[in-house]
Amino acid sequence: MSVDYNGTWDFVSSVNFEGYMVALGIDFATRKIASLLKTQKVIKQDGDSFTIKTVSTFKNYECSFKIGEEFMEKGLDGRTFQTVVNWENDKLVCVQRGGKKNRGWTHWIQGDELHLELSCEDQVCKQIYKRTG
Ligand code: VL7
């Protein structure tokens, strides 16, 4: 794998995080707080083993996985589901089955930017982060 996701990535922009959170059933008050957050991604990659920390002043979320190995994940929305992450060329493609329909995310790197698409049902949230470490 030629791409190296290791690093600290700071929030740059987000489109339709609101729609994604509504699809997940997140309540109004939590959505209002969450929409203001400048989250940071701290990614540790060792070959096909990953830990992705999503860090904010409100809540943190951590997820560890190995490419191609399914595991049980408990999301910030409280649901549990079966998750698997695979390579698609240099993209990390995550599928989260058993909770909401069409749930998952995709990461890719473009220059010094980390891109993220979060999907749930018919909603897609697009986020961009910039490498700071
Ligand atoms: C997605 C959570 C909204 C609850 C708080 C918002 C706090 C900061 O899936 C994610 O990352 C993947 C890809 O990088 C790796 O795990 C994290 C965070 C959005 C959905 C739920 C709102 C309450 C956000 C933790």
PDB file of C-alpha atoms in Angstrom, residues 12-114:
ATOM      1  CA  VAL A  12     -11.062  22.233   7.295  1.00  0.00           C
ATOM      2  CA  SER A  13     -14.629  21.923   6.033  1.00  0.00           C
ATOM      3  CA  SER A  14     -17.811  19.896   6.168  1.00  0.00           C
ATOM      4  CA  VAL A  15     -20.876  19.633   3.946  1.00  0.00           C
ATOM      5  CA  ASN A  16     -24.165  18.086   5.129  1.00  0.00           C
ATOM      6  CA  PHE A  17     -23.038  16.785   8.524  1.00  0.00           C
ATOM      7  CA  GLU A  18     -26.546  17.865   9.587  1.00  0.00           C
ATOM      8  CA  GLY A  19     -28.224  15.518   7.069  1.00  0.00           C
ATOM      9  CA  TYR A  20     -25.978  12.649   8.139  1.00  0.00           C
ATOM     10  CA  MET A  21     -26.807  13.206  11.819  1.00  0.00           C
ATOM     11  CA  VAL A  22     -30.560  13.457  11.102  1.00  0.00           C
ATOM     12  CA  ALA A  23     -30.367  10.138   9.219  1.00  0.00           C
ATOM     13  CA  LEU A  24     -28.699   8.637  12.310  1.00  0.00           C
ATOM     14  CA  GLY A  25     -31.484   9.955  14.536  1.00  0.00           C
ATOM     15  CA  ILE A  26     -29.272  12.310  16.547  1.00  0.00           C
ATOM     16  CA  ASP A  27     -31.404  14.716  18.615  1.00  0.00           C
ATOM     17  CA  PHE A  28     -31.631  18.440  17.864  1.00  0.00           C
ATOM     18  CA  ALA A  29     -29.578  19.715  20.811  1.00  0.00           C
ATOM     19  CA  THR A  30     -26.737  17.264  20.161  1.00  0.00           C
ATOM     20  CA  ARG A  31     -26.747  18.151  16.449  1.00  0.00           C
ATOM     21  CA  LYS A  32     -26.432  21.856  17.240  1.00  0.00           C
ATOM     22  CA  ILE A  33     -23.380  21.228  19.436  1.00  0.00           C
ATOM     23  CA  ALA A  34     -21.850  18.697  17.040  1.00  0.00           C
ATOM     24  CA  SER A  35     -22.252  21.011  14.042  1.00  0.00           C
ATOM     25  CA  LEU A  36     -19.945  23.590  15.657  1.00  0.00           C
ATOM     26  CA  LEU A  37     -17.100  21.181  16.364  1.00  0.00           C
ATOM     27  CA  LYS A  38     -13.747  21.364  14.639  1.00  0.00           C
ATOM     28  CA  THR A  39     -12.881  17.710  14.924  1.00  0.00           C
ATOM     29  CA  GLN A  40      -9.415  16.317  14.530  1.00  0.00           C
ATOM     30  CA  LYS A  41      -8.450  12.911  13.119  1.00  0.00           C
ATOM     31  CA  VAL A  42      -5.448  11.176  14.631  1.00  0.00           C
ATOM     32  CA  ILE A  43      -4.590   8.151  12.531  1.00  0.00           C
ATOM     33  CA  LYS A  44      -2.102   5.403  13.357  1.00  0.00           C
ATOM     34  CA  GLN A  45      -1.417   2.983  10.529  1.00  0.00           C
ATOM     35  CA  ASP A  46       0.842  -0.042  10.672  1.00  0.00           C
ATOM     36  CA  GLY A  47       0.497  -1.847   7.367  1.00  0.00           C
ATOM     37  CA  ASP A  48      -3.128  -2.969   7.273  1.00  0.00           C
ATOM     38  CA  SER A  49      -3.800  -2.173  10.952  1.00  0.00           C
ATOM     39  CA  PHE A  50      -5.432   1.143  11.760  1.00  0.00           C
ATOM     40  CA  THR A  51      -6.554   3.215  14.712  1.00  0.00           C
ATOM     41  CA  ILE A  52      -8.581   6.294  13.870  1.00  0.00           C
ATOM     42  CA  LYS A  53      -9.284   8.720  16.707  1.00  0.00           C
ATOM     43  CA  THR A  54     -11.868  11.406  16.117  1.00  0.00           C
ATOM     44  CA  VAL A  55     -11.162  14.077  18.713  1.00  0.00           C
ATOM     45  CA  SER A  56     -13.266  17.067  19.727  1.00  0.00           C
ATOM     46  CA  THR A  57     -14.014  19.247  22.748  1.00  0.00           C
ATOM     47  CA  PHE A  58     -17.419  17.531  23.120  1.00  0.00           C
ATOM     48  CA  LYS A  59     -16.837  13.835  22.511  1.00  0.00           C
ATOM     49  CA  ASN A  60     -14.101  11.562  21.267  1.00  0.00           C
ATOM     50  CA  TYR A  61     -14.461   8.413  19.228  1.00  0.00           C
ATOM     51  CA  GLU A  62     -11.893   5.716  18.575  1.00  0.00           C
ATOM     52  CA  CYS A  63     -12.005   2.873  16.122  1.00  0.00           C
ATOM     53  CA  SER A  64      -9.382   0.172  15.487  1.00  0.00           C
ATOM     54  CA  PHE A  65      -9.504  -2.316  12.653  1.00  0.00           C
ATOM     55  CA  LYS A  66      -7.546  -4.501  10.315  1.00  0.00           C
ATOM     56  CA  ILE A  67      -8.264  -4.382   6.602  1.00  0.00           C
ATOM     57  CA  GLY A  68     -10.716  -7.112   5.576  1.00  0.00           C
ATOM     58  CA  GLU A  69     -11.523  -8.257   9.134  1.00  0.00           C
ATOM     59  CA  GLU A  70     -15.124  -7.757  10.219  1.00  0.00           C
ATOM     60  CA  PHE A  71     -15.764  -6.532  13.757  1.00  0.00           C
ATOM     61  CA  MET A  72     -18.591  -5.264  15.964  1.00  0.00           C
ATOM     62  CA  GLU A  73     -18.675  -1.513  16.230  1.00  0.00           C
ATOM     63  CA  LYS A  74     -20.699   0.652  18.587  1.00  0.00           C
ATOM     64  CA  GLY A  75     -21.289   4.053  17.033  1.00  0.00           C
ATOM     65  CA  LEU A  76     -21.776   7.423  18.710  1.00  0.00           C
ATOM     66  CA  ASP A  77     -25.487   7.043  17.934  1.00  0.00           C
ATOM     67  CA  GLY A  78     -25.572   4.038  20.301  1.00  0.00           C
ATOM     68  CA  ARG A  79     -26.225   1.440  17.599  1.00  0.00           C
ATOM     69  CA  THR A  80     -24.086  -1.623  17.120  1.00  0.00           C
ATOM     70  CA  PHE A  81     -23.293  -2.995  13.688  1.00  0.00           C
ATOM     71  CA  GLN A  82     -20.862  -5.202  11.746  1.00  0.00           C
ATOM     72  CA  THR A  83     -18.042  -3.188  10.246  1.00  0.00           C
ATOM     73  CA  VAL A  84     -15.432  -4.047   7.663  1.00  0.00           C
ATOM     74  CA  VAL A  85     -12.895  -1.770   6.003  1.00  0.00           C
ATOM     75  CA  ASN A  86     -11.229  -2.602   2.698  1.00  0.00           C
ATOM     76  CA  TRP A  87      -8.797  -1.008   0.296  1.00  0.00           C
ATOM     77  CA  GLU A  88     -10.185   0.242  -2.985  1.00  0.00           C
ATOM     78  CA  ASN A  89      -6.974   1.268  -4.658  1.00  0.00           C
ATOM     79  CA  ASP A  90      -5.654   3.823  -2.129  1.00  0.00           C
ATOM     80  CA  LYS A  91      -9.057   4.562  -0.620  1.00  0.00           C
ATOM     81  CA  LEU A  92     -10.216   3.137   2.703  1.00  0.00           C
ATOM     82  CA  VAL A  93     -13.790   1.962   2.233  1.00  0.00           C
ATOM     83  CA  CYS A  94     -15.838   1.103   5.329  1.00  0.00           C
ATOM     84  CA  VAL A  95     -19.180  -0.716   5.284  1.00  0.00           C
ATOM     85  CA  GLN A  96     -21.296  -0.777   8.470  1.00  0.00           C
ATOM     86  CA  ARG A  97     -24.000  -3.457   8.219  1.00  0.00           C
ATOM     87  CA  GLY A  98     -26.864  -4.327  10.529  1.00  0.00           C
ATOM     88  CA  GLY A  99     -27.983  -0.944  11.823  1.00  0.00           C
ATOM     89  CA  LYS A 100     -29.015   1.761   9.385  1.00  0.00           C
ATOM     90  CA  LYS A 101     -29.222   1.225   5.639  1.00  0.00           C
ATOM     91  CA  ASN A 102     -26.313   2.223   3.414  1.00  0.00           C
ATOM     92  CA  ARG A 103     -24.077   3.203   6.329  1.00  0.00           C
ATOM     93  CA  GLY A 104     -20.337   3.585   5.956  1.00  0.00           C
ATOM     94  CA  TRP A 105     -17.474   5.909   5.164  1.00  0.00           C
ATOM     95  CA  THR A 106     -14.633   6.372   2.697  1.00  0.00           C
ATOM     96  CA  HIS A 107     -11.268   8.049   3.325  1.00  0.00           C
ATOM     97  CA  TRP A 108      -8.756   9.151   0.757  1.00  0.00           C
ATOM     98  CA  ILE A 109      -5.759  11.477   0.594  1.00  0.00           C
ATOM     99  CA  GLN A 110      -5.354  14.296  -1.880  1.00  0.00           C
ATOM    100  CA  GLY A 111      -2.109  16.234  -1.526  1.00  0.00           C
ATOM    101  CA  ASP A 112      -1.891  17.223   2.148  1.00  0.00           C
ATOM    102  CA  GLU A 113      -5.634  16.805   2.611  1.00  0.00           C
ATOM    103  CA  LEU A 114      -7.528  13.912   4.149  1.00  0.00           C
TER     104      LEU A 114
END
